Each structure stands twice: as structure tokens, then as C-alpha cells.
């Protein structure tokens, strides 16, 4: 009986392909290869030498160079006949940025009779106003009812200055990371009722101000912290409001020197055991000067040919910003041109748009092109587009993200900074099967049927210590329920350095990768059904 059943199973396996396999089997036709041939190394080089030129001044968000790059992209899209998909019939989705410059002379902090120096001992993280009163220790500041977790348990924080402490670095979306054992699933209830981050909880509990004591790890980077906060803070106003993270409470980040002054005479055991009152008065005063600036995403659509499928879109994108100019950089070169990061992705997407526009026929589904601003500031552009889309984003069936595809590790290179850089026929692929088996199959199948690049899945791991999945724009599409693929060449000696110049790019590699991504896009646009989301995004990947 077992042998007969096994024979039947094997026969069915080979003779009757599964629905998923049938849908995603890839065969690249000669005509499709000819379409991809429109993307050339010479074309990519021409575009990149413009986008990553010194005249673009490192394309900081916001900056004149970034605006010029956006206008260049928009001009090319207009020439090729793309449909504007930004605001008011343009290619640009405008993003209002609020910049807060600290009035250092009026921003003060004292513990007892000891006054500390702004810009050396402490920095303003947010809020304005004055807090004057008793200090209490509030652990990490979180409240999560489902875990019976209350960081303020045992102490009254009303009208007090709350001191918080946590190991490691502050969280991306909150002052401190989630408590150990708390997952994103535990934060699905009503914020402020079922759970609360430190600022929310301190505010609703009546605190007057918040002090976050830097951990030893953060103190190790204190010089970088100084450089960052000396420029003041800037953020997309609608995102800050949408996240509910605005606060009128003055919030300060303080050095361990200040922390030692606060906790002098207290038991070290108390630091992790429970909240407690500290018998010292404190005073905070924060004053900021605000101004509004503008930046933009660049958004366009190439309409599909099928009367039904054209209502769905395959999205492709890259971030076109970099980190700008650093007058304090060592050496004579102060401009961070960002040729690989992410000039390479920017011009690859542009070349894919050009190839699509010059194709003799349109694909069945429409294609959504988005060049994101502010990726280097915290994925601003992609978060903004996903929360305030200019299209029906639920019609996006997949998002292809290109972020650094232009560098190759030279043969024999022993520089440790290039240890993880991919080779000339190699590229890292991340996220292709995280949410959709069909998307993963199309991604792999296209490459196998075409140039057979070495697709390296090393970082395609929810537990990747580099956290590359969190570090580019595809992340915001993934958390929005859209399956994603991310192509990436790996970090190298010029990553976020002035030496990231266009003359160091492997244009032959860029051509191969861009052509392969173009055909992956083409195959996705022609699928009978949209790639099914058949996997839940791993919990580790749902929150930065």
C-alpha cells in the first residue's frame, strides 16, 4: 500500500504542476530579451555622472541638489510620455518638513544645584516648555497591558520629571526599545489604553518632562550624537502627527555624567528592579525655533494595456537622496556624492522607465515608478507615500526596490571594509519570499531563465544582525501588506563616505542587474493573477 501511494504521489507531482508553480514558471522570449537590451552600461553611466555630480551637492533631504535631481527625473519622464502621479497633475508629491533649531541659550537642565551644558552634557529630543519638580525613575517608560507590564508601577509621576534608562540605543519610533518579550502583536490594541510608548505614557500620566540617560553603548558614539543634534531636528510634519509622537513635554537626552548626578546615592539594583522616587529636584527648559521646508517624492505611472489588469500596478522604486555635504569631513572632498548609494538605483529605475517607454507594446498591468526622498533620514519618502499615497496603493501587487547595485568587489581585494561586497556577477536579494511564494518564484525564475546572476540570499533572514531589511524603502511597502524584493550589492569602503564617486561603479554589472530587474518587472506585469500574499511577514520585520 505505501509503495503504491508513493508512486501515485510522484506521478502527480511531476505530471500535474501546482497552481503556484504553473502561475510563476518563467520563460524569457527573444522579444523580451530585446526589450531589456535597451538598458545599457553607457546609458546608466551618462545618467549617473549627472545625478552623482558635485553640482548635485550630495542630494541631501531637503536641498537644492535634490530638487534639481527631481526636476531632471520629471523632465525625462515627461519626454517619454509617462503619466504624472504626484500632486495636482505633476510628477511631484510634496512633503512639508518641519525643522526645529534649538535656542541653546534658553535650553537648560539642572539636577539639584548642578547646572549642565547644552551641546555637551545634554540635548533636546523634543517638546518645549519648562519642567520644574521632583525627579522619579520610570525604568524604560512602557506600558503594555497584555503583558501586565507597567514601567511606572509603584511611583506617582504626576507633576514629576521622569528619568528613563535602557540598554543599547534608543528605538526608531520611541525613546526606548520595546521591553523584552513584547512583540509588535502586543501593540495592536488602542494606543494609550492597551499600550503606550514612553512619551505617550508619561504624558497621559501627568509628567512634566522626560530625561533619557544615555547607555554606555550610546556614550561610545557621543561625538556622533553631538554632531547630529547640533543641527537641530527635522521631520515630515504629517508623519509626526500621524504617528501620534508629537509632545509638548520637554524631552532631553543626557550623558552618563548627568545620569551619575541624578542617581548618586541610589542603589544600583533599583535601576532595573522597579520605578522609584529620587529625592532630588530637577529643572528642564526647552525652547525651539521652527521653520517649514519642502521636499518631494517623484511619482509616475506607465499605463498597462489590458482593460482589466491595467487597474493593478507593479511598483518599482529607489531613493534618490543621499547625505549631502559635510564641511568637517577629512581631506579636501566634502561632498558625499552617493553614486552607489543610491545614485545607482536612481538611474537604474530611470533606465527601466526609458526601456518601458520605448517598448513596442505596453505590459498588461500598469507600472508605478516612485523615486523616494529622505531615505537617509529614516525612510521618510516611502513612509509618506504609503501613508498618504497619490494612487490607490491597494492596487499595488508588488514593490521592487533598488538600493545600491553599482559596486563590485575586485578580485584579490583584501580590504576588510569590502569583505561583504558582492562580486561582478553577484547581487544580494532580500525579501523576495518573505510574504509571497509566487513573487519569490518569479524573481528567481526570471534570473534563472535570463543571465543567471549569482543571487545571494545571505541577508534574506529575519534575524540578519545587519538589519538590512529595515534599512531601505521596501520596508514601508512590506508593512503595508505589499510583497517586496530588494536588490543590494553590500556595504563597502565608500559607503556613506565622500569617495562614493561614479568613476568607481561597475557599469557592466549595473547593466546586468538592471536588465534582470526590468524583466522581473515585465513578468510580474503579465501574470494572470497578482502574486498571492501567502506568508505573514515575520514578527521581527514588522517594526523598525
Coordinates of C-alpha atoms in Angstrom, one line a residue:
X1 CA 0.0 0.0 0.0
X2 CA 2.7 2.5 0.9
X3 CA 4.7 1.8 -2.3
X4 CA 1.6 2.3 -4.5
X5 CA 0.7 5.5 -2.8
X6 CA 4.2 6.8 -3.1
X7 CA 4.2 6.0 -6.9
X8 CA 0.9 7.8 -7.3
X9 CA 2.2 10.8 -5.4
X10 CA 5.3 11.0 -7.5
X11 CA 3.4 10.8 -10.7
X12 CA 1.0 13.6 -9.7
X13 CA 4.0 15.7 -8.6
X14 CA 5.7 15.6 -11.9
X15 CA 2.7 15.4 -14.3
X16 CA 0.4 18.0 -12.6
X17 CA 2.3 21.1 -11.5
X18 CA 0.8 23.0 -8.6
X19 CA -1.2 26.1 -9.3
X20 CA 1.5 28.3 -7.8
X21 CA 4.2 26.7 -10.0
X22 CA 2.1 27.0 -13.1
X23 CA 1.5 30.6 -12.4
X24 CA 5.1 31.6 -11.8
X25 CA 7.0 29.4 -14.3
X26 CA 9.2 31.9 -16.2
X27 CA 10.2 31.7 -19.9
X28 CA 12.0 34.7 -21.3
X29 CA 11.2 35.2 -25.0
X30 CA 13.7 36.7 -27.6
X31 CA 11.4 39.8 -27.9
X32 CA 11.6 40.3 -24.1
X33 CA 15.4 40.0 -24.1
X34 CA 15.4 42.6 -26.9
X35 CA 13.4 45.0 -24.6
X36 CA 15.9 44.6 -21.9
X37 CA 18.8 45.3 -24.3
X38 CA 17.6 48.9 -24.3
X39 CA 19.2 49.3 -20.9
X40 CA 22.9 49.8 -21.5
X41 CA 26.0 50.5 -19.4
X42 CA 26.7 53.7 -21.4
X43 CA 23.2 55.0 -20.7
X44 CA 23.5 54.2 -17.0
X45 CA 26.9 55.9 -16.8
X46 CA 25.6 59.1 -18.5
X47 CA 22.7 59.4 -16.1
X48 CA 24.8 58.6 -13.0
X49 CA 27.6 61.1 -13.8
X50 CA 24.8 63.7 -13.8
X51 CA 22.9 62.6 -10.7
X52 CA 26.1 62.0 -8.6
X53 CA 28.0 65.1 -9.8
X54 CA 29.4 67.6 -7.4
X55 CA 26.7 70.1 -8.7
X56 CA 24.0 68.0 -7.0
X57 CA 25.9 68.6 -3.7
X58 CA 25.2 65.2 -2.3
X59 CA 21.4 65.3 -2.7
X60 CA 20.6 65.9 0.9
X61 CA 16.9 66.0 2.0
X62 CA 16.0 68.8 1.6
X63 CA 18.5 70.6 -0.7
X64 CA 18.9 72.4 -4.0
X65 CA 20.7 69.4 -5.4
X66 CA 17.8 67.0 -4.5
X67 CA 15.3 69.4 -6.1
X68 CA 17.5 69.6 -9.3
X69 CA 17.6 65.8 -9.5
X70 CA 13.9 65.6 -9.1
X71 CA 13.3 68.1 -11.9
X72 CA 15.7 66.1 -14.1
X73 CA 13.8 62.9 -13.5
X74 CA 10.5 64.6 -14.1
X75 CA 11.7 66.2 -17.3
X76 CA 12.8 62.8 -18.7
X77 CA 9.5 61.2 -17.6
X78 CA 7.6 63.9 -19.4
X79 CA 9.6 63.4 -22.6
X80 CA 8.9 59.7 -22.6
X81 CA 5.2 60.1 -22.1
X82 CA 4.7 59.0 -18.6
X83 CA 1.5 59.9 -16.7
X84 CA 2.2 62.3 -13.7
X85 CA 1.1 60.7 -10.5
X86 CA 2.1 63.2 -7.9
X87 CA 0.1 66.2 -6.6
X88 CA -2.0 68.4 -8.8
X89 CA -1.2 66.7 -12.1
X90 CA 2.6 66.9 -11.6
X91 CA 5.3 64.3 -11.1
X92 CA 6.0 65.6 -7.6
X93 CA 4.4 64.5 -4.3
X94 CA 5.2 67.4 -2.0
X95 CA 6.3 66.7 1.6
X96 CA 6.3 69.5 4.2
X97 CA 9.2 69.3 6.6
X98 CA 9.3 71.0 10.0
X99 CA 12.8 72.0 11.1
X100 CA 13.4 72.8 14.8
X101 CA 16.5 74.7 15.7
X102 CA 17.2 74.8 19.4
X103 CA 17.7 78.1 21.2
X104 CA 20.7 76.9 23.2
X105 CA 20.9 79.9 25.5
X106 CA 17.3 79.2 26.7
X107 CA 17.5 75.4 26.8
X108 CA 18.7 74.4 30.3
X109 CA 18.9 71.4 32.6
X110 CA 19.9 71.2 36.2
X111 CA 19.9 68.5 38.9
X112 CA 19.8 69.9 42.4
X113 CA 22.2 72.8 42.3
X114 CA 24.3 71.5 39.4
X115 CA 23.7 73.0 36.0
X116 CA 24.8 71.2 32.8
X117 CA 25.9 72.4 29.4
X118 CA 23.7 72.1 26.4
X119 CA 25.5 70.5 23.4
X120 CA 28.0 68.8 25.7
X121 CA 26.1 67.2 28.6
X122 CA 22.6 67.1 27.1
X123 CA 20.5 67.6 24.0
X124 CA 16.8 68.4 23.4
X125 CA 15.0 65.5 21.7
X126 CA 11.6 67.2 21.5
X127 CA 8.9 69.3 23.1
X128 CA 9.0 72.8 24.5
X129 CA 8.3 74.4 27.8
X130 CA 9.6 74.2 31.4
X131 CA 9.5 71.3 33.9
X132 CA 10.5 72.1 37.5
X133 CA 9.9 69.5 40.2
X134 CA 10.9 66.2 41.8
X135 CA 12.7 63.5 39.8
X136 CA 11.4 60.0 39.6
X137 CA 12.9 56.9 37.9
X138 CA 10.5 55.3 35.4
X139 CA 12.6 52.4 34.1
X140 CA 12.1 52.2 30.2
X141 CA 8.7 54.1 30.3
X142 CA 6.5 51.5 28.6
X143 CA 3.0 50.2 29.4
X144 CA 1.7 47.0 27.8
X145 CA -1.5 45.6 29.4
X146 CA -1.4 42.2 27.6
X147 CA 2.0 41.6 29.2
X148 CA 1.0 43.1 32.6
X149 CA 3.9 45.5 32.1
X150 CA 3.9 48.9 33.7
X151 CA 7.2 50.7 33.9
X152 CA 5.8 53.3 36.3
X153 CA 4.3 50.8 38.8
X154 CA 5.0 51.8 42.3
X155 CA 5.6 55.5 41.7
X156 CA 3.5 58.6 41.0
X157 CA 4.8 60.5 38.0
X158 CA 2.2 63.3 38.1
X159 CA 3.9 66.7 38.0
X160 CA 7.3 65.0 38.1
X161 CA 10.3 64.8 35.8
X162 CA 10.6 61.2 34.7
X163 CA 14.0 59.7 34.2
X164 CA 14.2 56.8 31.7
X165 CA 17.0 54.3 31.0
X166 CA 17.5 51.4 28.7
X167 CA 20.4 49.4 27.4
X168 CA 21.6 49.9 23.8
X169 CA 20.3 52.6 21.5
X170 CA 17.0 54.5 21.5
X171 CA 14.3 52.8 19.5
X172 CA 13.5 54.1 16.0
X173 CA 9.9 55.0 16.8
X174 CA 10.1 55.6 20.5
X175 CA 12.6 56.8 23.1
X176 CA 13.4 53.3 24.3
X177 CA 13.1 49.9 22.5
X178 CA 10.1 47.6 23.4
X179 CA 10.5 45.7 26.6
X180 CA 12.0 42.3 26.3
X181 CA 9.3 39.8 25.4
X182 CA 7.0 42.4 23.9
X183 CA 6.3 41.8 20.2
X184 CA 4.5 44.0 17.6
X185 CA 1.5 41.8 18.0
X186 CA 1.2 43.0 21.6
X187 CA 0.9 46.6 20.4
X188 CA -2.2 46.1 18.1
X189 CA -4.7 47.4 20.6
X190 CA -5.6 51.0 21.3
X191 CA -2.6 53.2 21.9
X192 CA -2.9 54.9 25.3
X193 CA -5.4 52.3 26.6
X194 CA -3.9 48.9 25.8
X195 CA -0.3 50.0 25.4
X196 CA 1.7 53.2 25.5
X197 CA 5.3 54.1 24.4
X198 CA 7.3 56.2 26.9
X199 CA 6.3 59.6 25.7
X200 CA 2.7 58.8 25.5
X201 CA 2.6 57.1 28.9
X202 CA 4.5 59.9 30.6
X203 CA 2.1 62.5 29.0
X204 CA -1.1 60.7 29.9
X205 CA 0.3 60.1 33.5
X206 CA 0.8 63.8 34.0
X207 CA 4.6 64.0 33.9
X208 CA 6.1 67.5 33.4
X209 CA 9.2 66.4 31.5
X210 CA 11.3 63.4 30.4
X211 CA 15.1 62.7 30.7
X212 CA 16.6 59.8 28.9
X213 CA 20.0 58.7 30.2
X214 CA 22.4 57.5 27.5
X215 CA 23.6 53.9 27.8
X216 CA 27.3 53.0 27.6
X217 CA 26.8 52.0 24.0
X218 CA 25.3 55.4 23.1
X219 CA 28.1 57.2 25.1
X220 CA 30.5 55.3 22.8
X221 CA 29.1 57.3 19.9
X222 CA 28.6 60.6 21.9
X223 CA 30.7 62.6 19.4
X224 CA 28.4 61.5 16.6
X225 CA 25.4 62.3 18.8
X226 CA 26.8 65.8 19.2
X227 CA 27.2 66.3 15.5
X228 CA 23.7 65.1 14.8
X229 CA 21.8 67.1 17.4
X230 CA 23.9 70.3 16.9
X231 CA 22.0 70.6 13.6
X232 CA 18.6 70.6 15.3
X233 CA 15.8 68.2 14.3
X234 CA 13.7 67.9 11.2
X235 CA 10.8 65.6 10.2
X236 CA 7.8 65.4 7.9
X237 CA 5.1 67.2 9.8
X238 CA 2.3 64.9 8.7
X239 CA 4.2 61.8 9.6
X240 CA 5.0 63.0 13.1
X241 CA 1.4 64.0 13.6
X242 CA 0.2 60.7 12.0
X243 CA 2.4 58.7 14.4
X244 CA 1.0 60.5 17.4
X245 CA 4.5 61.2 18.5
X246 CA 4.3 64.9 19.0
X247 CA 4.6 66.1 22.5
X248 CA 4.6 69.3 24.4
X249 CA 6.7 67.7 27.2
X250 CA 10.3 68.8 27.1
X251 CA 12.4 65.7 26.4
X252 CA 16.2 65.6 27.0
X253 CA 18.9 63.1 26.2
X254 CA 21.6 63.3 28.8
X255 CA 25.1 61.9 29.2
X256 CA 26.2 59.5 31.8
X257 CA 27.7 62.4 33.7
X258 CA 24.2 63.8 34.2
X259 CA 22.9 60.3 34.9
X260 CA 25.6 59.8 37.6
X261 CA 24.4 63.1 39.2
X262 CA 20.8 62.0 39.1
X263 CA 21.4 58.5 40.6
X264 CA 24.2 59.5 43.1
X265 CA 23.3 57.9 46.4
X266 CA 20.8 55.5 44.9
X267 CA 21.1 51.7 44.9
X268 CA 22.2 50.3 41.6
X269 CA 19.7 47.4 42.0
X270 CA 16.9 49.9 41.7
X271 CA 17.9 50.7 38.1
X272 CA 16.3 47.5 36.8
X273 CA 14.1 46.4 39.6
X274 CA 11.3 49.0 39.8
X275 CA 10.4 52.6 39.4
X276 CA 11.2 54.8 42.4
X277 CA 11.2 58.4 43.6
X278 CA 14.6 60.2 43.7
X279 CA 15.0 62.8 46.4
X280 CA 16.4 65.5 44.2
X281 CA 14.7 68.4 42.3
X282 CA 15.3 69.0 38.7
X283 CA 14.6 71.6 36.1
X284 CA 14.3 71.4 32.3
X285 CA 13.6 74.2 29.9
X286 CA 13.4 73.7 26.1
X287 CA 13.0 76.4 23.5
X288 CA 13.0 75.8 19.8
X289 CA 12.8 78.0 16.7
X290 CA 10.7 76.4 13.9
X291 CA 10.7 76.8 10.1
X292 CA 8.9 74.9 7.3
X293 CA 10.8 73.5 4.3
X294 CA 9.6 71.4 1.3
X295 CA 10.9 68.3 -0.4
X296 CA 9.2 65.7 -2.8
X297 CA 8.9 62.2 -4.0
X298 CA 8.8 61.8 -7.8
X299 CA 5.9 59.6 -8.9
X300 CA 4.8 58.4 -12.4
X301 CA 2.7 55.7 -14.0
X302 CA 3.1 53.8 -17.2
X303 CA -0.4 52.6 -18.0
X304 CA -0.9 48.9 -18.8
X305 CA -2.6 47.6 -22.0
X306 CA -5.1 45.1 -20.5
X307 CA -8.5 46.7 -19.9
X308 CA -8.8 44.9 -16.5
X309 CA -5.3 44.2 -15.3
X310 CA -4.1 47.8 -16.0
X311 CA -6.0 48.8 -12.9
X312 CA -3.4 47.0 -10.9
X313 CA 0.2 48.2 -10.6
X314 CA 3.7 46.7 -10.1
X315 CA 5.7 49.4 -8.2
X316 CA 9.4 49.9 -8.7
X317 CA 11.5 52.5 -6.9
X318 CA 14.7 53.8 -5.4
X319 CA 15.7 56.6 -3.1
X320 CA 17.3 59.5 -5.0
X321 CA 18.6 61.3 -1.9
X322 CA 22.0 60.9 -0.2
X323 CA 23.6 62.6 2.8
X324 CA 24.8 66.0 1.3
X325 CA 27.9 68.0 2.2
X326 CA 29.9 67.7 5.4
X327 CA 32.3 70.7 5.8
X328 CA 34.0 68.8 8.6
X329 CA 34.9 65.8 6.5
X330 CA 38.6 64.9 6.5
X331 CA 40.5 65.8 3.4
X332 CA 39.6 68.1 0.5
X333 CA 36.5 66.3 -0.6
X334 CA 33.5 67.5 1.4
X335 CA 30.7 66.3 -1.0
X336 CA 29.1 62.9 -0.4
X337 CA 28.1 62.2 -4.0
X338 CA 26.3 58.9 -3.3
X339 CA 27.0 57.3 -6.7
X340 CA 26.3 53.8 -5.5
X341 CA 24.0 54.8 -2.6
X342 CA 21.6 55.3 -4.2
X343 CA 22.5 57.0 -7.5
X344 CA 22.9 53.5 -8.9
X345 CA 19.3 52.6 -8.0
X346 CA 18.0 56.1 -9.1
X347 CA 19.4 55.8 -12.6
X348 CA 18.6 52.1 -12.9
X349 CA 14.9 52.9 -12.3
X350 CA 15.2 55.8 -14.8
X351 CA 16.7 53.5 -17.4
X352 CA 14.0 50.9 -16.8
X353 CA 11.4 53.6 -17.3
X354 CA 13.1 54.6 -20.6
X355 CA 13.1 51.0 -21.8
X356 CA 9.5 50.6 -20.9
X357 CA 8.6 53.8 -22.8
X358 CA 10.4 52.7 -25.9
X359 CA 9.0 49.2 -26.0
X360 CA 6.7 48.5 -29.0
X361 CA 3.9 47.3 -26.7
X362 CA 2.9 48.0 -23.1
X363 CA 2.7 45.3 -20.4
X364 CA -0.7 44.2 -19.2
X365 CA -0.5 45.8 -15.8
X366 CA 0.4 49.3 -15.1
X367 CA 3.8 50.2 -13.6
X368 CA 4.2 52.7 -10.7
X369 CA 7.5 54.5 -10.5
X370 CA 8.5 56.2 -7.2
X371 CA 11.8 57.9 -6.5
X372 CA 11.7 58.4 -2.7
X373 CA 13.2 61.4 -0.9
X374 CA 14.5 61.2 2.7
X375 CA 15.5 57.6 2.8
X376 CA 18.7 58.5 4.5
X377 CA 16.8 60.4 7.2
X378 CA 14.7 57.4 8.2
X379 CA 12.8 56.2 5.1
X380 CA 10.7 59.3 5.1
X381 CA 9.7 59.3 1.5
X382 CA 8.4 55.7 1.3
X383 CA 6.7 56.0 4.7
X384 CA 5.0 59.2 3.5
X385 CA 3.9 57.6 0.2
X386 CA 2.5 54.6 1.9
X387 CA 0.6 56.6 4.4
X388 CA -0.5 59.4 2.1
X389 CA -0.5 57.7 -1.4
X390 CA -1.2 59.6 -4.5
X391 CA -2.6 56.4 -6.1
X392 CA -4.8 53.6 -4.8
X393 CA -2.0 51.8 -3.1
X394 CA -4.1 48.7 -2.5
X395 CA -3.9 48.1 -6.3
X396 CA -0.1 47.7 -6.0
X397 CA 0.7 44.0 -6.4
X398 CA 4.4 44.1 -5.6
X399 CA 7.2 46.6 -5.0
X400 CA 10.7 46.2 -6.4
X401 CA 13.3 48.3 -4.6
X402 CA 16.8 49.0 -6.0
X403 CA 19.3 50.4 -3.4
X404 CA 23.0 50.1 -4.3
X405 CA 23.7 47.9 -7.3
X406 CA 26.8 49.5 -8.7
X407 CA 29.8 48.3 -6.9
X408 CA 31.8 45.0 -7.2
X409 CA 34.5 43.5 -5.1
X410 CA 37.7 43.5 -7.1
X411 CA 39.4 40.1 -7.4
X412 CA 42.1 39.8 -4.7
X413 CA 40.7 42.8 -2.7
X414 CA 41.7 42.2 1.0
X415 CA 40.3 45.5 2.4
X416 CA 38.1 44.4 5.4
X417 CA 35.7 47.2 4.5
X418 CA 34.9 45.4 1.3
X419 CA 34.6 41.9 2.8
X420 CA 30.9 41.6 2.2
X421 CA 30.8 43.5 -1.1
X422 CA 29.3 41.3 -3.9
X423 CA 31.2 40.3 -7.0
X424 CA 30.8 41.3 -10.6
X425 CA 28.1 38.7 -11.3
X426 CA 26.6 38.7 -7.9
X427 CA 23.9 40.7 -6.1
X428 CA 22.2 40.2 -2.8
X429 CA 18.4 39.6 -2.9
X430 CA 16.3 40.3 0.2
X431 CA 12.7 39.8 1.0
X432 CA 11.5 38.1 -2.2
X433 CA 9.9 35.1 -0.4
X434 CA 9.2 36.8 2.9
X435 CA 5.5 37.4 2.0
X436 CA 4.8 35.7 -1.3
X437 CA 6.0 32.4 -2.7
X438 CA 4.8 33.4 -6.2
X439 CA 6.9 36.6 -6.1
X440 CA 9.9 34.7 -4.9
X441 CA 9.4 32.2 -7.8
X442 CA 9.2 34.9 -10.4
X443 CA 12.2 36.7 -9.1
X444 CA 14.3 33.5 -9.1
X445 CA 12.8 32.1 -12.3
X446 CA 13.5 35.3 -14.3
X447 CA 17.1 35.3 -13.3
X448 CA 17.5 31.6 -14.0
X449 CA 15.9 31.9 -17.4
X450 CA 18.0 35.0 -18.4
X451 CA 21.5 36.0 -17.2
X452 CA 21.8 33.6 -14.3
X453 CA 23.4 36.1 -12.0
X454 CA 24.6 34.8 -8.6
X455 CA 21.6 35.7 -6.5
X456 CA 23.0 35.7 -2.9
X457 CA 20.2 35.2 -0.3
X458 CA 22.6 35.6 2.7
X459 CA 20.7 38.6 4.2
X460 CA 17.3 37.2 3.4
X461 CA 16.9 36.3 7.0
X462 CA 14.6 37.9 9.7
X463 CA 17.4 37.6 12.2
X464 CA 20.1 39.3 10.0
X465 CA 22.2 41.2 12.5
X466 CA 22.8 44.0 9.9
X467 CA 19.0 44.5 9.7
X468 CA 19.2 45.3 6.0
X469 CA 15.5 44.5 5.6
X470 CA 14.8 47.6 7.8
X471 CA 17.2 49.9 6.1
X472 CA 15.6 50.7 2.7
X473 CA 12.3 51.9 1.3
X474 CA 10.8 48.4 0.6
X475 CA 10.2 48.1 4.3
X476 CA 7.3 50.6 4.4
X477 CA 5.6 48.7 1.5
X478 CA 6.1 45.4 3.3
X479 CA 4.4 46.6 6.5
X480 CA 1.6 48.0 4.3
X481 CA 0.9 44.4 3.1
X482 CA 2.7 44.6 -0.3
X483 CA 5.2 41.9 -1.1
X484 CA 8.7 43.2 -1.9
X485 CA 12.1 42.4 -3.4
X486 CA 15.2 44.3 -2.6
X487 CA 18.4 44.2 -4.7
X488 CA 21.6 45.3 -2.9
X489 CA 25.4 45.0 -3.6
X490 CA 26.6 45.1 0.0
X491 CA 28.4 47.8 2.1
X492 CA 31.9 48.8 1.0
X493 CA 34.8 51.2 1.9
X494 CA 33.0 54.2 0.4
X495 CA 29.6 53.6 2.0
X496 CA 28.4 57.0 3.3
X497 CA 31.8 58.4 2.5
X498 CA 32.9 61.2 0.2
X499 CA 34.6 58.6 -2.0
X500 CA 31.3 57.2 -3.4
X501 CA 32.0 58.5 -6.9
X502 CA 30.6 57.5 -10.3
X503 CA 34.1 56.5 -11.6
X504 CA 34.2 53.6 -9.1
X505 CA 31.0 52.0 -10.4
X506 CA 31.0 48.7 -12.3
X507 CA 28.7 49.7 -15.1
X508 CA 28.7 46.2 -16.7
X509 CA 27.3 44.8 -13.5
X510 CA 24.7 47.6 -13.2
X511 CA 23.6 46.8 -16.8
X512 CA 23.1 43.1 -16.0
X513 CA 21.3 43.7 -12.7
X514 CA 19.1 46.5 -14.2
X515 CA 18.1 44.3 -17.2
X516 CA 17.3 41.4 -14.9
X517 CA 15.1 43.6 -12.7
X518 CA 13.4 45.0 -15.8
X519 CA 12.4 41.5 -17.0
X520 CA 11.3 40.6 -13.5
X521 CA 9.0 43.6 -13.6
X522 CA 7.8 42.7 -17.0
X523 CA 7.0 39.1 -15.9
X524 CA 5.0 40.4 -12.9
X525 CA 3.0 42.8 -15.0
X526 CA 1.9 39.9 -17.3
X527 CA 0.9 37.4 -14.6
X528 CA -2.7 36.2 -14.8
X529 CA -3.1 36.8 -11.1
X530 CA -1.4 39.1 -8.7
X531 CA 1.3 37.5 -6.5
X532 CA -0.6 36.0 -3.6
X533 CA 0.5 37.0 -0.2
X534 CA 0.6 33.6 1.4
X535 CA 3.0 34.3 4.2
X536 CA 2.8 36.6 7.2
X537 CA 5.7 39.0 7.5
X538 CA 7.9 37.6 10.3
X539 CA 7.2 39.5 13.6
X540 CA 10.9 40.5 13.7
X541 CA 10.4 42.5 10.5
X542 CA 7.2 44.5 11.2
X543 CA 8.7 47.3 13.3
X544 CA 11.9 49.2 12.9

